[in-house]
Amino acid sequence: FWTDTWDVFSNCVWNKLYRAEVLAGIEFCPDYSIGEDQFFLFHALTGVRRIVTGTDAKYHYVLRADSISHKEPSEEELLSCRKMLLCAIEKFSEYDGLVRCVEAEFFRNEMDVCSRIVRFYRPEFDAVRVEICRDLRRNTRKMMGHPALSWKDKLKLCLIAWWWNGYRMTLL
């Protein structure tokens, strides 16, 4: 299941129906300004035995122009999802399939943070940039062989690595 359908299943909370007993005791974590819904979903998935998907739309999602996803991020917002995913990898380590998907989301998030740093560059992002570049270099082989990453994600990873080299030259 996990490696084949995660992209279809998605990481959103709002597009699923849950049994009440699955959600008992689970709350949104206020520690993350971005990614709190994904952490909630990971937690909920630890309580299910079976997942059923459908194709009928039951909810109309509206993406507002003034949402946090569209504005220039603060450093805290830039790193919120990254911190959440690192926490989730540790917290849910006993669930192998879930951890594989969380790792894939972590790799995708690293790529997203890289592109946002380039797009919204500010000097205070330098330390973040250095840390993420180090992590990407350290994890490239693992990412390229990860079963939950699509060929498009792997191509994006290669393009980002190439772009970072050019970007680094402009900073020197």
N, C-alpha and C. Protein backbone atom coordinates (compact mmCIF):
# COMPACT_ATOMS: atom_id res chain seq x y z
N PHE A 1 0.82 -1.21 0.00
CA PHE A 1 0.00 0.00 0.00
C PHE A 1 0.86 1.27 0.00
N TRP A 2 1.71 1.41 0.98
CA TRP A 2 2.35 2.70 1.23
C TRP A 2 3.11 3.24 0.04
N THR A 3 3.93 2.42 -0.59
CA THR A 3 4.76 2.98 -1.65
C THR A 3 3.99 3.16 -2.94
N ASP A 4 2.90 2.44 -3.13
CA ASP A 4 2.18 2.52 -4.39
C ASP A 4 1.10 3.59 -4.42
N THR A 5 0.49 3.89 -3.28
CA THR A 5 -0.68 4.76 -3.32
C THR A 5 -0.57 6.03 -2.49
N TRP A 6 0.57 6.29 -1.87
CA TRP A 6 0.67 7.46 -1.00
C TRP A 6 0.35 8.74 -1.75
N ASP A 7 0.85 8.89 -2.99
CA ASP A 7 0.59 10.12 -3.74
C ASP A 7 -0.90 10.29 -4.01
N VAL A 8 -1.60 9.21 -4.28
CA VAL A 8 -3.04 9.27 -4.51
C VAL A 8 -3.76 9.55 -3.19
N PHE A 9 -3.29 8.91 -2.14
CA PHE A 9 -3.91 9.05 -0.83
C PHE A 9 -3.73 10.46 -0.30
N SER A 10 -2.60 11.06 -0.50
CA SER A 10 -2.21 12.43 -0.14
C SER A 10 -2.02 12.61 1.36
N ASN A 11 -1.43 13.73 1.70
CA ASN A 11 -1.09 13.98 3.10
C ASN A 11 -2.06 14.95 3.77
N CYS A 12 -3.20 15.18 3.20
CA CYS A 12 -4.17 16.11 3.76
C CYS A 12 -5.11 15.41 4.74
N VAL A 13 -5.60 16.16 5.69
CA VAL A 13 -6.57 15.65 6.66
C VAL A 13 -7.99 15.79 6.13
N TRP A 14 -8.23 16.89 5.43
CA TRP A 14 -9.59 17.27 5.05
C TRP A 14 -10.24 16.39 3.99
N ASN A 15 -9.50 15.53 3.31
CA ASN A 15 -10.10 14.75 2.22
C ASN A 15 -10.35 13.30 2.60
N LYS A 16 -10.55 13.03 3.88
CA LYS A 16 -10.77 11.66 4.35
C LYS A 16 -11.93 11.61 5.34
N LEU A 17 -12.51 10.44 5.43
CA LEU A 17 -13.52 10.17 6.46
C LEU A 17 -12.88 9.22 7.46
N TYR A 18 -13.09 9.46 8.74
CA TYR A 18 -12.46 8.66 9.79
C TYR A 18 -13.52 8.08 10.70
N ARG A 19 -13.25 6.92 11.23
CA ARG A 19 -14.09 6.38 12.31
C ARG A 19 -13.74 7.16 13.57
N ALA A 20 -14.73 7.44 14.39
CA ALA A 20 -14.51 8.24 15.61
C ALA A 20 -13.46 7.60 16.52
N GLU A 21 -13.45 6.28 16.63
CA GLU A 21 -12.50 5.63 17.54
C GLU A 21 -11.05 5.79 17.07
N VAL A 22 -10.85 5.98 15.77
CA VAL A 22 -9.49 6.20 15.26
C VAL A 22 -8.95 7.54 15.74
N LEU A 23 -9.83 8.53 15.86
CA LEU A 23 -9.40 9.88 16.22
C LEU A 23 -9.42 10.15 17.73
N ALA A 24 -9.86 9.18 18.51
CA ALA A 24 -9.94 9.38 19.96
C ALA A 24 -8.55 9.70 20.52
N GLY A 25 -8.45 10.83 21.19
CA GLY A 25 -7.20 11.22 21.82
C GLY A 25 -6.19 11.91 20.92
N ILE A 26 -6.50 12.07 19.65
CA ILE A 26 -5.58 12.73 18.72
C ILE A 26 -5.98 14.19 18.59
N GLU A 27 -5.01 15.07 18.71
CA GLU A 27 -5.27 16.50 18.56
C GLU A 27 -4.24 17.09 17.59
N PHE A 28 -4.59 18.24 17.01
CA PHE A 28 -3.64 18.96 16.18
C PHE A 28 -2.54 19.51 17.09
N CYS A 29 -1.31 19.35 16.68
CA CYS A 29 -0.17 19.80 17.48
C CYS A 29 0.11 21.28 17.19
N PRO A 30 0.03 22.14 18.21
CA PRO A 30 0.25 23.57 17.99
C PRO A 30 1.73 23.95 17.80
N ASP A 31 2.63 22.96 17.90
CA ASP A 31 4.06 23.24 17.77
C ASP A 31 4.47 23.59 16.34
N TYR A 32 3.61 23.29 15.37
CA TYR A 32 3.97 23.49 13.96
C TYR A 32 2.99 24.45 13.30
N SER A 33 3.51 25.53 12.72
CA SER A 33 2.65 26.48 12.01
C SER A 33 2.30 25.94 10.63
N ILE A 34 3.16 25.11 10.09
CA ILE A 34 2.92 24.43 8.82
C ILE A 34 3.22 22.95 9.05
N GLY A 35 2.31 22.08 8.67
CA GLY A 35 2.53 20.65 8.81
C GLY A 35 1.74 20.00 9.94
N GLU A 36 1.01 20.79 10.71
CA GLU A 36 0.25 20.23 11.83
C GLU A 36 -0.82 19.25 11.35
N ASP A 37 -1.39 19.50 10.18
CA ASP A 37 -2.41 18.59 9.66
C ASP A 37 -1.78 17.26 9.23
N GLN A 38 -0.61 17.32 8.68
CA GLN A 38 0.09 16.10 8.26
C GLN A 38 0.48 15.26 9.48
N PHE A 39 0.95 15.89 10.54
CA PHE A 39 1.28 15.17 11.76
C PHE A 39 0.04 14.49 12.33
N PHE A 40 -1.09 15.19 12.31
CA PHE A 40 -2.36 14.62 12.75
C PHE A 40 -2.69 13.37 11.93
N LEU A 41 -2.52 13.47 10.61
CA LEU A 41 -2.82 12.33 9.73
C LEU A 41 -1.91 11.15 10.05
N PHE A 42 -0.61 11.38 10.21
CA PHE A 42 0.30 10.29 10.53
C PHE A 42 -0.14 9.60 11.81
N HIS A 43 -0.51 10.39 12.81
CA HIS A 43 -0.98 9.83 14.08
C HIS A 43 -2.25 9.00 13.86
N ALA A 44 -3.17 9.51 13.09
CA ALA A 44 -4.42 8.79 12.82
C ALA A 44 -4.16 7.47 12.09
N LEU A 45 -3.20 7.46 11.18
CA LEU A 45 -2.92 6.25 10.41
C LEU A 45 -2.38 5.11 11.27
N THR A 46 -1.82 5.43 12.43
CA THR A 46 -1.32 4.37 13.30
C THR A 46 -2.46 3.58 13.94
N GLY A 47 -3.68 4.12 13.90
CA GLY A 47 -4.82 3.46 14.52
C GLY A 47 -5.75 2.75 13.55
N VAL A 48 -5.36 2.62 12.29
CA VAL A 48 -6.24 1.98 11.31
C VAL A 48 -5.70 0.62 10.88
N ARG A 49 -6.62 -0.27 10.57
CA ARG A 49 -6.25 -1.58 10.03
C ARG A 49 -6.41 -1.60 8.51
N ARG A 50 -7.33 -0.77 8.02
CA ARG A 50 -7.67 -0.82 6.60
C ARG A 50 -8.00 0.59 6.14
N ILE A 51 -7.64 0.87 4.90
CA ILE A 51 -7.93 2.17 4.29
C ILE A 51 -8.66 1.92 2.98
N VAL A 52 -9.75 2.62 2.78
CA VAL A 52 -10.52 2.51 1.56
C VAL A 52 -10.51 3.88 0.88
N THR A 53 -10.29 3.91 -0.42
CA THR A 53 -10.31 5.19 -1.14
C THR A 53 -11.46 5.19 -2.14
N GLY A 54 -11.88 6.39 -2.50
CA GLY A 54 -12.94 6.54 -3.49
C GLY A 54 -12.58 7.66 -4.45
N THR A 55 -13.38 7.83 -5.48
CA THR A 55 -13.08 8.85 -6.49
C THR A 55 -14.06 10.01 -6.48
N ASP A 56 -15.17 9.89 -5.75
CA ASP A 56 -16.16 10.96 -5.72
C ASP A 56 -15.71 12.11 -4.81
N ALA A 57 -15.80 13.32 -5.33
CA ALA A 57 -15.46 14.50 -4.53
C ALA A 57 -16.58 14.78 -3.53
N LYS A 58 -16.23 14.89 -2.26
CA LYS A 58 -17.21 15.18 -1.20
C LYS A 58 -16.91 16.50 -0.51
N TYR A 59 -15.84 17.15 -0.93
CA TYR A 59 -15.38 18.36 -0.26
C TYR A 59 -14.77 19.27 -1.31
N HIS A 60 -15.08 20.54 -1.24
CA HIS A 60 -14.50 21.50 -2.19
C HIS A 60 -13.43 22.31 -1.45
N TYR A 61 -12.18 22.08 -1.79
CA TYR A 61 -11.06 22.74 -1.13
C TYR A 61 -10.77 24.06 -1.82
N VAL A 62 -10.66 25.12 -1.03
CA VAL A 62 -10.39 26.44 -1.58
C VAL A 62 -9.00 26.88 -1.12
N LEU A 63 -8.16 27.21 -2.06
CA LEU A 63 -6.83 27.70 -1.76
C LEU A 63 -6.85 29.21 -1.87
N ARG A 64 -6.75 29.88 -0.73
CA ARG A 64 -6.84 31.34 -0.70
C ARG A 64 -5.52 31.98 -1.09
N ALA A 65 -5.57 33.10 -1.75
CA ALA A 65 -4.37 33.83 -2.15
C ALA A 65 -3.59 34.35 -0.95
N ASP A 66 -4.27 34.57 0.18
CA ASP A 66 -3.58 35.09 1.36
C ASP A 66 -3.21 34.00 2.37
N SER A 67 -3.21 32.75 1.95
CA SER A 67 -2.89 31.67 2.88
C SER A 67 -1.40 31.67 3.21
N ILE A 68 -1.05 30.98 4.28
CA ILE A 68 0.34 30.91 4.72
C ILE A 68 1.23 30.26 3.67
N SER A 69 0.63 29.41 2.83
CA SER A 69 1.39 28.72 1.78
C SER A 69 1.84 29.65 0.65
N HIS A 70 1.20 30.81 0.54
CA HIS A 70 1.50 31.72 -0.57
C HIS A 70 2.32 32.95 -0.18
N LYS A 71 2.53 33.16 1.09
CA LYS A 71 3.25 34.36 1.48
C LYS A 71 4.74 34.07 1.67
N GLU A 72 5.53 35.11 1.74
CA GLU A 72 6.95 34.95 2.01
C GLU A 72 7.11 34.40 3.42
N PRO A 73 7.81 33.27 3.57
CA PRO A 73 7.85 32.61 4.88
C PRO A 73 8.86 33.23 5.83
N SER A 74 8.54 33.13 7.11
CA SER A 74 9.54 33.44 8.14
C SER A 74 10.42 32.19 8.27
N GLU A 75 11.51 32.31 8.98
CA GLU A 75 12.37 31.13 9.16
C GLU A 75 11.61 30.04 9.91
N GLU A 76 10.81 30.41 10.90
CA GLU A 76 10.02 29.44 11.66
C GLU A 76 9.04 28.70 10.75
N GLU A 77 8.38 29.43 9.87
CA GLU A 77 7.44 28.80 8.93
C GLU A 77 8.17 27.93 7.92
N LEU A 78 9.34 28.40 7.49
CA LEU A 78 10.13 27.65 6.51
C LEU A 78 10.53 26.29 7.07
N LEU A 79 10.82 26.25 8.36
CA LEU A 79 11.32 25.01 8.98
C LEU A 79 10.25 24.21 9.71
N SER A 80 9.04 24.71 9.83
CA SER A 80 8.00 24.05 10.60
C SER A 80 7.72 22.63 10.11
N CYS A 81 7.48 22.47 8.84
CA CYS A 81 7.16 21.14 8.30
C CYS A 81 8.36 20.21 8.42
N ARG A 82 9.55 20.75 8.22
CA ARG A 82 10.78 19.95 8.34
C ARG A 82 10.90 19.40 9.77
N LYS A 83 10.69 20.25 10.77
CA LYS A 83 10.76 19.82 12.17
C LYS A 83 9.69 18.77 12.46
N MET A 84 8.49 18.98 11.92
CA MET A 84 7.41 18.03 12.15
C MET A 84 7.76 16.66 11.56
N LEU A 85 8.30 16.65 10.34
CA LEU A 85 8.62 15.38 9.69
C LEU A 85 9.75 14.64 10.42
N LEU A 86 10.75 15.37 10.90
CA LEU A 86 11.81 14.73 11.69
C LEU A 86 11.23 14.14 12.97
N CYS A 87 10.31 14.85 13.60
CA CYS A 87 9.65 14.34 14.81
C CYS A 87 8.82 13.10 14.48
N ALA A 88 8.10 13.13 13.35
CA ALA A 88 7.25 12.00 12.96
C ALA A 88 8.08 10.75 12.65
N ILE A 89 9.23 10.92 12.01
CA ILE A 89 10.09 9.77 11.71
C ILE A 89 10.49 9.08 13.01
N GLU A 90 10.79 9.87 14.03
CA GLU A 90 11.17 9.31 15.32
C GLU A 90 9.96 8.73 16.06
N LYS A 91 8.87 9.49 16.11
CA LYS A 91 7.69 9.09 16.90
C LYS A 91 7.02 7.83 16.35
N PHE A 92 6.98 7.68 15.03
CA PHE A 92 6.26 6.56 14.44
C PHE A 92 7.21 5.50 13.88
N SER A 93 8.41 5.40 14.44
CA SER A 93 9.44 4.50 13.91
C SER A 93 9.03 3.04 13.90
N GLU A 94 8.10 2.64 14.75
CA GLU A 94 7.67 1.24 14.79
C GLU A 94 6.74 0.85 13.63
N TYR A 95 6.27 1.84 12.87
CA TYR A 95 5.37 1.59 11.75
C TYR A 95 6.16 1.73 10.45
N ASP A 96 6.72 0.62 9.98
CA ASP A 96 7.66 0.65 8.84
C ASP A 96 7.08 1.33 7.59
N GLY A 97 5.88 0.93 7.19
CA GLY A 97 5.28 1.51 5.99
C GLY A 97 5.05 3.00 6.13
N LEU A 98 4.59 3.42 7.28
CA LEU A 98 4.34 4.83 7.54
C LEU A 98 5.65 5.61 7.53
N VAL A 99 6.68 5.06 8.15
CA VAL A 99 7.98 5.75 8.19
C VAL A 99 8.54 5.93 6.78
N ARG A 100 8.37 4.93 5.92
CA ARG A 100 8.83 5.08 4.52
C ARG A 100 8.14 6.27 3.85
N CYS A 101 6.85 6.42 4.10
CA CYS A 101 6.12 7.54 3.51
C CYS A 101 6.51 8.87 4.14
N VAL A 102 6.73 8.87 5.44
CA VAL A 102 7.16 10.10 6.12
C VAL A 102 8.54 10.50 5.60
N GLU A 103 9.43 9.53 5.41
CA GLU A 103 10.75 9.84 4.85
C GLU A 103 10.62 10.44 3.45
N ALA A 104 9.75 9.87 2.63
CA ALA A 104 9.55 10.41 1.28
C ALA A 104 9.02 11.84 1.37
N GLU A 105 8.10 12.10 2.28
CA GLU A 105 7.60 13.46 2.47
C GLU A 105 8.71 14.39 2.95
N PHE A 106 9.59 13.87 3.81
CA PHE A 106 10.72 14.66 4.29
C PHE A 106 11.62 15.05 3.11
N PHE A 107 11.91 14.12 2.22
CA PHE A 107 12.75 14.42 1.07
C PHE A 107 12.08 15.45 0.16
N ARG A 108 10.78 15.28 -0.07
CA ARG A 108 10.04 16.26 -0.89
C ARG A 108 10.06 17.63 -0.23
N ASN A 109 9.89 17.65 1.09
CA ASN A 109 9.90 18.91 1.83
C ASN A 109 11.27 19.58 1.73
N GLU A 110 12.35 18.81 1.82
CA GLU A 110 13.70 19.38 1.68
C GLU A 110 13.82 20.08 0.33
N MET A 111 13.28 19.43 -0.71
CA MET A 111 13.35 20.04 -2.05
C MET A 111 12.51 21.32 -2.09
N ASP A 112 11.34 21.29 -1.46
CA ASP A 112 10.47 22.46 -1.43
C ASP A 112 11.13 23.61 -0.66
N VAL A 113 11.74 23.30 0.47
CA VAL A 113 12.41 24.34 1.26
C VAL A 113 13.55 24.95 0.45
N CYS A 114 14.29 24.12 -0.28
CA CYS A 114 15.37 24.64 -1.15
C CYS A 114 14.82 25.65 -2.14
N SER A 115 13.74 25.30 -2.83
CA SER A 115 13.20 26.23 -3.82
C SER A 115 12.63 27.49 -3.18
N ARG A 116 12.08 27.37 -1.97
CA ARG A 116 11.56 28.56 -1.29
C ARG A 116 12.69 29.47 -0.82
N ILE A 117 13.81 28.88 -0.39
CA ILE A 117 14.95 29.70 0.00
C ILE A 117 15.44 30.50 -1.20
N VAL A 118 15.51 29.85 -2.36
CA VAL A 118 15.94 30.55 -3.57
C VAL A 118 14.93 31.65 -3.92
N ARG A 119 13.65 31.33 -3.84
CA ARG A 119 12.61 32.28 -4.22
C ARG A 119 12.52 33.47 -3.27
N PHE A 120 12.61 33.21 -1.97
CA PHE A 120 12.44 34.26 -0.97
C PHE A 120 13.73 34.54 -0.21
N TYR A 121 14.86 34.51 -0.88
CA TYR A 121 16.15 34.58 -0.19
C TYR A 121 16.28 35.82 0.70
N ARG A 122 16.74 35.55 1.91
CA ARG A 122 17.12 36.60 2.86
C ARG A 122 18.38 36.10 3.57
N PRO A 123 19.29 36.98 3.96
CA PRO A 123 20.54 36.55 4.62
C PRO A 123 20.32 35.65 5.84
N GLU A 124 19.22 35.87 6.56
CA GLU A 124 19.00 35.04 7.76
C GLU A 124 18.70 33.58 7.43
N PHE A 125 18.46 33.27 6.14
CA PHE A 125 18.23 31.88 5.74
C PHE A 125 19.53 31.13 5.48
N ASP A 126 20.69 31.78 5.57
CA ASP A 126 21.96 31.14 5.24
C ASP A 126 22.22 29.89 6.08
N ALA A 127 21.99 29.95 7.39
CA ALA A 127 22.24 28.79 8.25
C ALA A 127 21.32 27.63 7.87
N VAL A 128 20.07 27.94 7.57
CA VAL A 128 19.11 26.92 7.14
C VAL A 128 19.57 26.29 5.83
N ARG A 129 19.99 27.14 4.91
CA ARG A 129 20.46 26.66 3.60
C ARG A 129 21.62 25.70 3.77
N VAL A 130 22.59 26.04 4.61
CA VAL A 130 23.77 25.20 4.83
C VAL A 130 23.35 23.85 5.42
N GLU A 131 22.47 23.87 6.41
CA GLU A 131 22.02 22.63 7.05
C GLU A 131 21.29 21.73 6.06
N ILE A 132 20.40 22.30 5.27
CA ILE A 132 19.63 21.50 4.32
C ILE A 132 20.52 20.96 3.21
N CYS A 133 21.45 21.77 2.73
CA CYS A 133 22.39 21.28 1.71
C CYS A 133 23.19 20.10 2.24
N ARG A 134 23.63 20.19 3.48
CA ARG A 134 24.39 19.09 4.10
C ARG A 134 23.51 17.84 4.17
N ASP A 135 22.25 18.00 4.61
CA ASP A 135 21.34 16.85 4.67
C ASP A 135 21.07 16.25 3.30
N LEU A 136 20.86 17.12 2.31
CA LEU A 136 20.60 16.61 0.96
C LEU A 136 21.80 15.84 0.42
N ARG A 137 23.00 16.36 0.62
CA ARG A 137 24.20 15.64 0.17
C ARG A 137 24.31 14.29 0.87
N ARG A 138 24.06 14.28 2.18
CA ARG A 138 24.18 13.06 2.97
C ARG A 138 23.12 12.02 2.56
N ASN A 139 21.93 12.47 2.16
CA ASN A 139 20.82 11.56 1.90
C ASN A 139 20.53 11.31 0.43
N THR A 140 21.32 11.85 -0.48
CA THR A 140 21.00 11.73 -1.91
C THR A 140 20.87 10.29 -2.35
N ARG A 141 21.79 9.44 -1.99
CA ARG A 141 21.73 8.03 -2.41
C ARG A 141 20.46 7.37 -1.86
N LYS A 142 20.14 7.63 -0.60
CA LYS A 142 18.93 7.07 0.01
C LYS A 142 17.69 7.58 -0.72
N MET A 143 17.67 8.87 -1.06
CA MET A 143 16.51 9.45 -1.74
C MET A 143 16.34 8.85 -3.13
N MET A 144 17.43 8.70 -3.86
CA MET A 144 17.33 8.19 -5.23
C MET A 144 16.83 6.75 -5.27
N GLY A 145 17.10 5.98 -4.22
CA GLY A 145 16.64 4.60 -4.17
C GLY A 145 15.36 4.40 -3.39
N HIS A 146 14.76 5.49 -2.91
CA HIS A 146 13.56 5.37 -2.06
C HIS A 146 12.36 4.93 -2.88
N PRO A 147 11.69 3.84 -2.46
CA PRO A 147 10.57 3.31 -3.24
C PRO A 147 9.35 4.23 -3.30
N ALA A 148 9.19 5.13 -2.34
CA ALA A 148 8.00 5.99 -2.33
C ALA A 148 8.19 7.28 -3.12
N LEU A 149 9.38 7.50 -3.66
CA LEU A 149 9.61 8.70 -4.48
C LEU A 149 9.41 8.35 -5.95
N SER A 150 8.62 9.13 -6.63
CA SER A 150 8.36 8.89 -8.05
C SER A 150 9.57 9.32 -8.88
N TRP A 151 9.58 8.94 -10.15
CA TRP A 151 10.69 9.36 -11.03
C TRP A 151 10.69 10.87 -11.18
N LYS A 152 9.50 11.51 -11.08
CA LYS A 152 9.44 12.97 -11.16
C LYS A 152 10.13 13.61 -9.95
N ASP A 153 9.91 13.02 -8.76
CA ASP A 153 10.59 13.53 -7.57
C ASP A 153 12.10 13.37 -7.70
N LYS A 154 12.53 12.25 -8.24
CA LYS A 154 13.97 12.00 -8.40
C LYS A 154 14.57 12.95 -9.43
N LEU A 155 13.84 13.22 -10.50
CA LEU A 155 14.30 14.20 -11.49
C LEU A 155 14.38 15.58 -10.85
N LYS A 156 13.38 15.94 -10.07
CA LYS A 156 13.39 17.24 -9.38
C LYS A 156 14.60 17.34 -8.46
N LEU A 157 14.92 16.25 -7.77
CA LEU A 157 16.08 16.23 -6.90
C LEU A 157 17.36 16.51 -7.69
N CYS A 158 17.50 15.89 -8.84
CA CYS A 158 18.68 16.12 -9.68
C CYS A 158 18.74 17.58 -10.15
N LEU A 159 17.61 18.12 -10.56
CA LEU A 159 17.58 19.52 -11.02
C LEU A 159 17.89 20.48 -9.88
N ILE A 160 17.38 20.20 -8.69
CA ILE A 160 17.68 21.06 -7.55
C ILE A 160 19.17 21.00 -7.21
N ALA A 161 19.75 19.79 -7.25
CA ALA A 161 21.19 19.68 -6.97
C ALA A 161 21.98 20.50 -7.98
N TRP A 162 21.60 20.42 -9.25
CA TRP A 162 22.29 21.18 -10.29
C TRP A 162 22.09 22.68 -10.06
N TRP A 163 20.86 23.09 -9.73
CA TRP A 163 20.54 24.49 -9.48
C TRP A 163 21.32 25.02 -8.28
N TRP A 164 21.40 24.20 -7.21
CA TRP A 164 22.12 24.63 -6.01
C TRP A 164 23.57 24.93 -6.31
N ASN A 165 24.19 24.12 -7.18
CA ASN A 165 25.58 24.38 -7.52
C ASN A 165 25.72 25.76 -8.18
N GLY A 166 24.83 26.08 -9.11
CA GLY A 166 24.84 27.40 -9.74
C GLY A 166 24.52 28.51 -8.76
N TYR A 167 23.56 28.25 -7.87
CA TYR A 167 23.15 29.22 -6.87
C TYR A 167 24.30 29.51 -5.91
N ARG A 168 25.01 28.45 -5.50
CA ARG A 168 26.14 28.61 -4.59
C ARG A 168 27.22 29.50 -5.21
N MET A 169 27.43 29.36 -6.52
CA MET A 169 28.43 30.19 -7.20
C MET A 169 28.06 31.67 -7.17
N THR A 170 26.77 31.97 -7.21
CA THR A 170 26.36 33.38 -7.19
C THR A 170 26.55 33.99 -5.79
N LEU A 171 26.58 33.14 -4.75
CA LEU A 171 26.75 33.62 -3.39
C LEU A 171 28.22 33.87 -3.03
N LEU A 172 29.13 33.29 -3.80
CA LEU A 172 30.58 33.42 -3.47
C LEU A 172 31.11 34.78 -3.85
